[in-house]
């Protein structure tokens, strides 16, 4: 029997000297405790060495998939020319492939696995000519190569570069803003009108670097930087400027600061182009949906492209707004609708009432695009999915803005009807004449009765007399008469109620007058004895005198 032993250095074929040992593998490790004992059981027959790590990786990848590679075919042909013995092999799938190709019986069971473990323990002594250091180096290189192969590793798809680039870009923006603000304030003491005329920071810095002090403005040519109209305004403002005078040392330091601003702005442009190319290589679909900066910030916030692909759409939607989310949960208020994706062009172009809807749809499409970009092969990474999703989102946004919902996806058979969700523009007005109120003037009963009877007579006269419908007409006339009587009774009751109310009001007025007269009499009666007492006191006083 032959034994196929796979190593990082190549394929080794051993001859099993004692076949009985295969049936008794319980104490087989005792025989392999020493190199002499191992040489008595197995003997090396042929060794096919790999030329480099690439060849070793190809052979190992084929073995993992259970396929025959060119190196193994070549080695098997050399071995099977001499003998057609049974082959002991570790992988059953690979054994079936060898059996189909060379029509040789292959055995793979627990006894074979135990034998291969014992051979591995004494591989250094059995494989003569291969030092231990070389075997360890080849095993380490093959392990790294195999891990890269399994993870579909490509140096072009390293998302760490995106994380570092977007972080550096944000820091450069902050530094540029600080430098330009300092430059405007510094030079504003000398020429304050220039900062109001030139809003572009780079143009402002270039003009300062060219003219120096404002006295040189009229003699310098600014046509390469500014248009003619703006150049004339700058020169006029320089003649009438209210700024203070500064020395040449101050101007030199300001110009050095301008040089720093220009260098940083140029490097910032190069870094943006680099980030743009990296994003198109690593996440083309996310770039088309969100843009380079927003997509890179999402990847940086998540930590890596794979971490972002693991997140659901609801998390992608509010990624970057964690503080607002937890604050809303704590205070029992509305949670945020968007995070970092708020800066994307689709949400920016939407109206206020549609921003939440389009952000939810954009987050769902972004989650799909992230998974496609992170988990697909580099050869399959194309922006077709992102283009298709962006077109659907743009049509949905257009329909939301217009107020119509149509069929967006091809799954629905019929177009969605917006009538169920759209508020109708027709407004029904209620007429105030239908309110039942008490009229100011009395209505005569004689005016009501003839009108209803005339209507009944006219309706009867208009219908042509027919024998079959006489009974119906009589019933209708009776109904009309009953309605007339009911209205008469209601009018009479209203009149009675009005008369009763008038009587009550008259009685109340009479009682009020009686009460007032009685009160007046009482007052008079009370005043009379008081006057009598006063008179008596006066008489008594006269008598005393």
Coordinates of C-alpha atoms in Angstrom, one line a residue:
X1 CA 0.0 0.0 0.0
X2 CA 1.0 3.6 -0.7
X3 CA 0.4 6.5 1.6
X4 CA -0.1 10.1 0.2
X5 CA 1.2 12.6 2.7
X6 CA 0.7 16.3 1.9
X7 CA 3.2 18.9 3.2
X8 CA 3.9 22.6 2.7
X9 CA 7.0 21.7 0.7
X10 CA 5.4 19.1 -1.6
X11 CA 3.8 15.7 -2.0
X12 CA 5.4 12.7 -0.2
X13 CA 4.6 9.0 -1.1
X14 CA 5.4 6.4 1.5
X15 CA 5.4 2.6 1.2
X16 CA 3.6 0.9 4.1
X17 CA 5.9 -2.0 5.0
X18 CA 3.6 -3.7 7.6
X19 CA 0.0 -3.6 6.4
X20 CA -1.2 -5.4 9.6
X21 CA -0.4 -2.2 11.6
X22 CA -3.2 -0.5 9.8
X23 CA -5.8 -2.8 11.3
X24 CA -4.4 -2.2 14.8
X25 CA -4.0 1.6 15.2
X26 CA -4.8 1.8 18.9
X27 CA -1.2 1.5 19.9
X28 CA 0.3 2.8 16.6
X29 CA 1.7 5.9 18.2
X30 CA 4.0 3.8 20.3
X31 CA 5.8 2.6 17.2
X32 CA 6.4 6.2 16.0
X33 CA 7.9 7.4 19.2
X34 CA 11.4 7.1 17.7
X35 CA 12.7 7.6 14.1
X36 CA 13.9 4.0 13.9
X37 CA 10.5 2.7 14.7
X38 CA 8.9 4.9 12.1
X39 CA 11.3 3.8 9.4
X40 CA 10.3 0.2 10.1
X41 CA 6.7 0.8 9.4
X42 CA 6.8 3.3 6.4
X43 CA 9.5 4.1 3.9
X44 CA 9.7 7.2 1.6
X45 CA 9.3 6.2 -2.1
X46 CA 8.9 9.5 -3.9
X47 CA 8.8 13.2 -3.0
X48 CA 7.5 15.9 -5.4
X49 CA 8.7 19.3 -4.2
X50 CA 7.0 22.6 -4.9
X51 CA 9.1 25.1 -6.8
X52 CA 7.7 28.3 -5.1
X53 CA 4.8 29.5 -2.8
X54 CA 2.5 30.2 -5.8
X55 CA 2.7 26.5 -6.9
X56 CA 2.1 25.4 -3.3
X57 CA -0.9 27.7 -3.0
X58 CA -2.4 26.4 -6.3
X59 CA -1.9 22.8 -5.1
X60 CA -3.4 23.4 -1.7
X61 CA -6.4 25.3 -3.1
X62 CA -7.1 22.4 -5.5
X63 CA -6.8 19.9 -2.6
X64 CA -9.3 22.0 -0.5
X65 CA -11.8 21.9 -3.4
X66 CA -11.1 18.1 -3.8
X67 CA -9.6 18.5 -7.3
X68 CA -6.5 17.2 -9.0
X69 CA -3.8 19.7 -9.9
X70 CA -1.0 19.3 -12.5
X71 CA 1.7 18.7 -9.9
X72 CA -0.2 15.8 -8.2
X73 CA -1.1 14.3 -11.6
X74 CA 2.6 14.3 -12.5
X75 CA 3.7 12.7 -9.3
X76 CA 0.9 10.0 -9.4
X77 CA 2.0 9.1 -12.9
X78 CA 5.6 8.5 -11.8
X79 CA 4.5 6.4 -8.8
X80 CA 1.8 4.3 -10.6
X81 CA 4.3 3.4 -13.4
X82 CA 6.1 1.2 -11.0
X83 CA 3.2 -0.3 -9.0
X84 CA -0.6 -0.1 -9.0
X85 CA -1.1 -0.6 -5.2
X86 CA -3.9 0.9 -3.1
X87 CA -3.5 4.5 -2.1
X88 CA -4.1 5.6 1.5
X89 CA -5.3 9.3 1.4
X90 CA -6.7 11.8 4.0
X91 CA -9.4 13.5 1.8
X92 CA -12.2 11.3 0.5
X93 CA -13.1 13.7 -2.3
X94 CA -9.6 13.8 -3.6
X95 CA -9.5 10.0 -3.4
X96 CA -12.6 9.8 -5.6
X97 CA -11.0 12.2 -8.2
X98 CA -7.8 10.0 -8.2
X99 CA -9.9 6.9 -8.6
X100 CA -11.8 8.3 -11.5
X101 CA -8.6 9.5 -13.2
X102 CA -6.2 6.5 -12.6
X103 CA -8.7 3.7 -11.8
X104 CA -6.8 3.0 -8.5
X105 CA -8.6 2.1 -5.3
X106 CA -8.2 4.8 -2.6
X107 CA -8.9 4.2 1.1
X108 CA -9.8 7.0 3.6
X109 CA -10.9 6.1 7.1
X110 CA -10.1 6.7 10.7
X111 CA -7.2 4.3 10.6
X112 CA -5.6 6.2 7.7
X113 CA -6.0 9.5 9.6
X114 CA -4.2 8.0 12.7
X115 CA -1.4 6.7 10.5
X116 CA -1.0 10.2 8.9
X117 CA -0.9 11.8 12.3
X118 CA 1.9 9.5 13.3
X119 CA 3.8 10.2 10.1
X120 CA 3.5 13.9 10.7
X121 CA 5.0 13.5 14.2
X122 CA 8.2 12.0 12.6
X123 CA 8.1 14.0 9.3
X124 CA 11.6 15.5 9.9
X125 CA 13.3 12.2 10.1
X126 CA 11.2 10.5 7.4
X127 CA 11.7 13.3 4.8
X128 CA 15.4 13.3 4.5
X129 CA 17.0 16.3 2.7
X130 CA 14.5 18.9 4.1
X131 CA 15.8 20.9 7.1
X132 CA 13.3 22.0 9.8
X133 CA 13.8 25.7 9.2
X134 CA 13.0 25.4 5.5
X135 CA 9.8 23.4 6.3
X136 CA 8.7 26.0 8.9
X137 CA 9.3 28.9 6.5
X138 CA 7.4 27.2 3.7
X139 CA 4.5 26.4 6.0
X140 CA 4.3 30.0 7.2
X141 CA 4.3 31.4 3.7
X142 CA 1.7 28.9 2.6
X143 CA -0.5 29.7 5.5
X144 CA -0.5 33.4 4.7
X145 CA -1.1 32.8 1.1
X146 CA -3.9 30.4 1.8
X147 CA -5.6 32.9 4.2
X148 CA -5.4 35.6 1.6
X149 CA -6.8 33.3 -1.0
X150 CA -9.8 32.3 1.2
X151 CA -10.6 35.9 2.0
X152 CA -10.3 37.0 -1.6
X153 CA -7.5 39.4 -0.5
X154 CA -6.5 42.1 -3.0
X155 CA -4.2 45.0 -2.2
X156 CA -6.5 47.2 -4.3
X157 CA -9.3 46.5 -1.9
X158 CA -7.8 47.6 1.4
X159 CA -10.4 49.8 3.1
X160 CA -7.9 50.9 5.7
X161 CA -6.5 53.4 3.1
X162 CA -10.0 55.0 2.8
X163 CA -10.3 55.3 6.6
X164 CA -7.0 57.1 6.9
X165 CA -7.5 59.3 3.8
X166 CA -11.0 60.6 4.9
X167 CA -9.6 61.3 8.4
X168 CA -6.7 63.2 7.0
X169 CA -9.0 65.1 4.6
X170 CA -11.2 66.3 7.5
X171 CA -8.2 67.4 9.5
X172 CA -6.8 69.3 6.5
X173 CA -10.2 71.1 6.0
X174 CA -10.1 72.2 9.7
X175 CA -6.5 73.4 9.4
X176 CA -7.2 75.3 6.1
X177 CA -10.2 77.1 7.7
X178 CA -8.0 78.1 10.6
X179 CA -5.1 79.3 8.4
X180 CA -7.4 81.3 6.1
X181 CA -9.3 82.9 8.9
X182 CA -6.0 84.0 10.5
X183 CA -4.8 85.3 7.1
X184 CA -8.0 87.3 6.5
X185 CA -7.9 88.9 10.0
X186 CA -4.1 89.6 9.7
X187 CA -4.3 91.3 6.3
X188 CA -7.6 92.9 7.1
X189 CA -5.9 95.5 9.3
X190 CA -4.0 96.7 6.2
X191 CA -6.6 96.2 3.4
X192 CA -10.1 95.4 4.9
X193 CA -12.0 96.0 1.7
X194 CA -10.2 93.1 -0.1
X195 CA -11.8 90.5 2.1
X196 CA -15.3 91.7 1.2
X197 CA -14.6 91.8 -2.5
X198 CA -12.9 88.4 -2.8
X199 CA -15.0 85.5 -1.2
X200 CA -12.9 82.7 -2.7
X201 CA -10.1 81.8 -0.2
X202 CA -7.6 80.6 -2.7
X203 CA -8.0 83.6 -4.9
X204 CA -7.7 85.9 -1.9
X205 CA -4.5 84.3 -0.9
X206 CA -3.0 84.5 -4.4
X207 CA -3.8 88.2 -4.6
X208 CA -2.1 88.9 -1.3
X209 CA 1.0 87.0 -2.4
X210 CA 1.2 89.0 -5.6
X211 CA 0.4 92.6 -4.5
X212 CA 2.0 92.6 -1.0
X213 CA 1.0 96.0 0.4
X214 CA -2.0 97.8 -1.1
X215 CA 0.2 100.5 -2.6
X216 CA 1.4 98.0 -5.2
X217 CA -2.1 97.1 -6.3
X218 CA -2.3 99.7 -9.1
X219 CA 1.0 98.6 -10.6
X220 CA 0.5 94.8 -10.5
X221 CA -1.3 92.9 -13.1
X222 CA -4.1 90.7 -11.7
X223 CA -5.7 89.6 -15.0
X224 CA -4.4 86.0 -14.5
X225 CA -6.3 85.6 -11.2
X226 CA -9.2 88.0 -11.4
X227 CA -11.7 89.1 -14.1
X228 CA -11.5 92.6 -15.4
X229 CA -14.5 94.0 -13.5
X230 CA -13.3 92.6 -10.2
X231 CA -9.7 93.8 -10.9
X232 CA -10.9 97.4 -11.3
X233 CA -12.9 97.2 -8.1
X234 CA -9.9 95.9 -6.2
X235 CA -7.7 98.7 -7.5
X236 CA -10.3 101.4 -6.7
X237 CA -10.7 100.0 -3.2
X238 CA -6.9 100.0 -2.7
X239 CA -6.8 103.8 -3.4
X240 CA -9.6 104.6 -1.0
X241 CA -8.8 102.0 1.7
X242 CA -9.1 102.9 5.4
X243 CA -6.6 100.3 6.6
X244 CA -3.5 100.9 8.7
X245 CA 0.0 100.9 7.4
X246 CA 2.2 97.8 8.1
X247 CA 5.9 97.1 7.7
X248 CA 7.7 94.9 5.2
X249 CA 8.4 92.2 7.8
X250 CA 4.7 91.9 8.4
X251 CA 4.0 91.5 4.7
X252 CA 6.7 88.8 4.4
X253 CA 5.2 86.8 7.3
X254 CA 1.7 87.1 5.8
X255 CA 3.0 85.9 2.4
X256 CA 4.6 82.9 4.0
X257 CA 1.3 82.0 5.6
X258 CA -0.2 82.4 2.1
X259 CA 2.3 79.9 0.8
X260 CA 1.3 77.4 3.5
X261 CA -2.3 77.8 2.6
X262 CA -1.7 77.2 -1.1
X263 CA 0.4 74.1 -0.4
X264 CA -2.2 72.6 1.9
X265 CA -5.0 73.4 -0.6
X266 CA -3.0 71.7 -3.4
X267 CA -2.3 68.6 -1.3
X268 CA -5.9 68.6 -0.3
X269 CA -6.9 68.4 -4.0
X270 CA -4.5 65.5 -4.6
X271 CA -5.8 63.7 -1.5
X272 CA -9.4 64.1 -2.7
X273 CA -8.5 62.6 -6.1
X274 CA -6.7 59.7 -4.4
X275 CA -9.8 59.1 -2.2
X276 CA -12.0 59.2 -5.2
X277 CA -10.0 56.5 -7.1
X278 CA -9.8 54.3 -3.9
X279 CA -13.6 54.5 -3.4
X280 CA -14.3 53.6 -7.0
X281 CA -11.9 50.6 -6.7
X282 CA -13.2 49.4 -3.3
X283 CA -16.9 50.5 -3.1
X284 CA -18.1 51.6 -6.6
X285 CA -21.8 51.0 -5.9
X286 CA -21.7 52.9 -2.6
X287 CA -19.8 55.8 -4.2
X288 CA -22.4 56.1 -6.9
X289 CA -25.3 56.1 -4.4
X290 CA -23.8 58.4 -1.7
X291 CA -20.7 60.1 -3.2
X292 CA -17.1 59.7 -2.3
X293 CA -17.0 61.7 0.9
X294 CA -20.2 60.4 2.5
X295 CA -19.4 56.8 1.6
X296 CA -15.8 57.1 3.0
X297 CA -17.2 58.7 6.2
X298 CA -19.6 55.7 6.6
X299 CA -16.8 53.2 6.1
X300 CA -14.6 55.2 8.6
X301 CA -17.4 55.3 11.2
X302 CA -18.1 51.6 10.9
X303 CA -14.4 50.7 11.1
X304 CA -14.2 48.7 7.8
X305 CA -16.1 47.8 4.7
X306 CA -17.0 44.4 6.1
X307 CA -18.3 45.9 9.4
X308 CA -20.5 48.3 7.4
X309 CA -21.8 45.4 5.3
X310 CA -22.9 43.6 8.4
X311 CA -25.1 46.5 9.5
X312 CA -28.8 46.5 8.7
X313 CA -30.4 49.4 6.8
X314 CA -31.9 50.9 9.9
X315 CA -28.4 51.3 11.4
X316 CA -26.9 52.6 8.2
X317 CA -29.7 55.3 8.2
X318 CA -28.8 56.8 11.6
X319 CA -25.1 56.0 11.6
X320 CA -23.3 59.0 13.0
X321 CA -26.3 60.3 15.0
X322 CA -25.8 58.0 18.0
X323 CA -25.9 60.8 20.6
X324 CA -29.2 62.2 19.2
X325 CA -30.6 58.7 19.2
X326 CA -29.9 57.9 22.8
X327 CA -30.9 61.4 23.8
X328 CA -34.3 60.9 22.1
X329 CA -34.7 57.5 23.7
X330 CA -33.9 58.9 27.1
X331 CA -36.2 61.9 26.9
X332 CA -39.0 59.9 25.1
X333 CA -38.9 62.2 22.0
X334 CA -38.7 61.5 18.2
X335 CA -35.6 59.6 17.1
X336 CA -33.4 61.0 14.3
X337 CA -34.3 60.1 10.7
X338 CA -30.7 60.3 9.3
X339 CA -27.1 60.5 10.3
X340 CA -24.1 60.8 8.0
X341 CA -26.2 60.1 4.9
X342 CA -27.9 63.5 5.3
X343 CA -25.0 65.1 3.3
X344 CA -25.7 62.9 0.2
X345 CA -27.0 64.6 -2.9
X346 CA -30.3 62.7 -3.0
X347 CA -31.4 63.8 0.5
X348 CA -30.2 67.3 -0.1
X349 CA -32.4 67.6 -3.2
X350 CA -35.5 66.4 -1.4
X351 CA -38.0 68.7 0.2
X352 CA -38.4 68.8 4.0
X353 CA -41.4 66.5 4.1
X354 CA -39.8 63.9 1.9
X355 CA -36.3 63.8 3.5
X356 CA -37.3 61.0 5.9
X357 CA -38.8 58.8 3.3
X358 CA -36.0 59.1 0.8
X359 CA -33.4 58.6 3.6
X360 CA -35.0 55.3 4.5
X361 CA -35.0 54.2 0.9
X362 CA -31.4 55.3 0.4
X363 CA -30.3 53.5 3.5
X364 CA -31.8 50.2 2.3
X365 CA -30.2 50.5 -1.1
X366 CA -26.8 51.5 0.5
X367 CA -26.9 48.4 2.8
X368 CA -27.4 46.2 -0.3
X369 CA -24.6 48.0 -2.2
X370 CA -22.2 47.6 0.8
X371 CA -22.7 43.9 0.9
X372 CA -22.2 43.6 -2.8
X373 CA -19.0 45.6 -2.7
X374 CA -17.6 43.9 0.4
X375 CA -18.4 40.3 -0.4
X376 CA -18.1 40.1 -4.2
X377 CA -15.0 39.2 -6.1
X378 CA -12.8 41.9 -7.5
X379 CA -13.6 40.8 -11.0
X380 CA -17.4 41.1 -10.4
X381 CA -17.2 44.5 -8.7
X382 CA -18.9 46.8 -11.2
X383 CA -21.1 49.8 -10.6
X384 CA -24.1 48.5 -12.4
X385 CA -26.1 47.8 -9.2
X386 CA -25.4 51.3 -7.9
X387 CA -26.5 52.9 -11.1
X388 CA -29.7 50.9 -11.2
X389 CA -30.5 51.7 -7.5
X390 CA -29.8 55.4 -7.9
X391 CA -32.1 55.6 -11.0
X392 CA -34.9 54.0 -8.9
X393 CA -34.3 56.4 -6.0
X394 CA -34.3 59.4 -8.4
X395 CA -37.6 58.3 -9.9
X396 CA -39.1 57.7 -6.5
X397 CA -38.0 61.1 -5.3
X398 CA -39.4 62.7 -8.4
X399 CA -42.8 61.0 -7.9
X400 CA -42.9 61.9 -4.2
X401 CA -42.2 65.5 -5.1
X402 CA -44.8 65.5 -7.8
X403 CA -47.4 63.7 -5.6
X404 CA -47.8 60.6 -7.8
X405 CA -46.9 57.0 -7.0
X406 CA -46.2 54.8 -10.0
X407 CA -44.8 51.3 -10.4
X408 CA -41.1 51.5 -9.6
X409 CA -40.1 47.9 -9.3
X410 CA -40.9 45.3 -12.0
X411 CA -42.5 42.9 -9.5
X412 CA -45.8 44.6 -9.2
X413 CA -48.3 43.8 -12.0
X414 CA -50.5 46.9 -11.7
X415 CA -49.7 50.5 -11.1
X416 CA -50.2 51.7 -7.6
X417 CA -53.2 53.9 -7.2
X418 CA -52.5 57.2 -5.4
X419 CA -56.2 57.9 -5.0
X420 CA -56.3 56.0 -1.7
X421 CA -53.6 58.2 -0.2
X422 CA -54.1 61.5 -1.9
X423 CA -56.2 64.1 -0.2
X424 CA -59.1 65.2 -2.5
X425 CA -59.0 68.9 -3.4
X426 CA -62.9 69.2 -3.5
X427 CA -64.1 71.0 -0.4
X428 CA -67.8 70.7 0.6
X429 CA -69.3 74.0 2.1
X430 CA -72.1 73.8 4.6
X431 CA -74.9 76.3 4.0
X432 CA -76.0 78.3 7.0
X433 CA -79.6 78.3 5.7
X434 CA -80.0 74.6 6.7
X435 CA -79.7 75.5 10.4
X436 CA -83.0 75.2 12.3
X437 CA -83.5 78.5 14.0
X438 CA -86.6 80.4 15.4
X439 CA -87.6 82.9 12.8
X440 CA -87.9 86.6 13.8
X441 CA -91.3 87.0 12.0
X442 CA -94.3 84.7 12.5
X443 CA -95.0 82.5 9.6
X444 CA -98.7 82.1 8.6
X445 CA -100.1 78.7 8.3
X446 CA -102.1 79.7 5.3
X447 CA -98.9 80.4 3.4
X448 CA -97.5 76.9 4.0
X449 CA -100.6 74.7 3.3
X450 CA -101.4 75.8 -0.2
X451 CA -97.8 75.5 -1.3
X452 CA -97.5 71.8 -0.3
X453 CA -100.9 70.9 -1.6
X454 CA -100.1 72.7 -4.9
X455 CA -96.9 70.7 -5.1
X456 CA -98.8 67.5 -4.5
X457 CA -101.4 68.4 -7.1
X458 CA -98.7 69.4 -9.6
X459 CA -96.8 66.1 -9.0
X460 CA -100.1 64.2 -9.5
X461 CA -101.0 66.2 -12.6
X462 CA -97.6 65.7 -14.2
X463 CA -97.8 61.9 -14.0
X464 CA -100.0 60.5 -16.7
X465 CA -103.0 58.5 -15.3
X466 CA -102.4 54.8 -15.4
X467 CA -104.5 52.0 -14.0
X468 CA -101.7 50.1 -12.4
X469 CA -100.2 53.1 -10.6
X470 CA -103.4 54.6 -9.2
X471 CA -102.9 53.0 -5.8
X472 CA -99.3 54.3 -5.6
X473 CA -100.4 57.8 -6.4
X474 CA -103.1 57.8 -3.8
X475 CA -100.6 56.6 -1.2
X476 CA -98.2 59.5 -2.1
X477 CA -101.0 62.1 -1.8
X478 CA -101.9 60.7 1.6
X479 CA -98.3 60.9 2.7
X480 CA -98.1 64.5 1.5
X481 CA -101.3 65.4 3.4
X482 CA -100.0 63.8 6.6
X483 CA -96.8 65.8 6.3
X484 CA -98.8 69.0 5.9
X485 CA -100.8 68.2 9.0
X486 CA -97.7 67.4 10.9
X487 CA -96.2 70.8 9.9
X488 CA -99.4 72.6 11.0
X489 CA -99.3 71.0 14.4
X490 CA -95.7 71.9 14.8
X491 CA -96.4 75.5 13.9
X492 CA -99.3 75.7 16.4
X493 CA -97.2 74.3 19.2
X494 CA -94.5 76.9 18.4
X495 CA -97.1 79.7 18.6
X496 CA -98.4 78.3 22.0
X497 CA -94.9 78.2 23.3
X498 CA -94.2 81.8 22.2
X499 CA -97.4 83.0 23.9
X500 CA -96.5 81.2 27.1
X501 CA -93.1 82.8 27.1
X502 CA -94.6 86.3 26.6
X503 CA -97.0 85.7 29.5
X504 CA -94.1 84.6 31.7
X505 CA -92.1 87.7 30.8
X506 CA -95.2 90.0 31.6
X507 CA -95.7 88.3 34.9
X508 CA -92.0 88.7 35.8
X509 CA -92.2 92.4 34.9
X510 CA -95.3 92.9 37.2
X511 CA -93.7 91.0 40.1
X512 CA -90.5 93.2 39.7
X513 CA -92.6 96.4 39.8
X514 CA -94.5 95.2 42.9
X515 CA -91.3 94.3 44.7
X516 CA -89.8 97.8 43.9
X517 CA -92.9 99.6 45.2
X518 CA -92.9 97.5 48.4
X519 CA -89.3 98.3 49.1
X520 CA -90.0 102.0 48.6
X521 CA -92.9 101.9 51.1
X522 CA -90.7 100.2 53.7
X523 CA -88.1 102.8 53.4
X524 CA -90.7 105.5 53.9
X525 CA -92.1 103.8 57.0
X526 CA -88.6 103.5 58.4
X527 CA -87.8 107.2 57.8
X528 CA -91.0 108.5 59.5
X529 CA -90.3 107.4 63.1
X530 CA -86.8 108.7 62.8
X531 CA -88.1 112.2 61.9
X532 CA -90.6 112.1 64.8
X533 CA -87.8 111.3 67.3
X534 CA -85.7 114.2 65.9
X535 CA -88.7 116.6 66.4
X536 CA -89.1 115.4 70.0
X537 CA -85.5 116.0 70.8
X538 CA -85.7 119.6 69.4
X539 CA -88.8 120.4 71.6
X540 CA -87.0 119.1 74.7
X541 CA -84.0 121.2 74.0
X542 CA -86.2 124.4 73.6
X543 CA -88.0 123.7 76.9
X544 CA -84.7 123.3 78.8
X545 CA -83.6 126.7 77.5

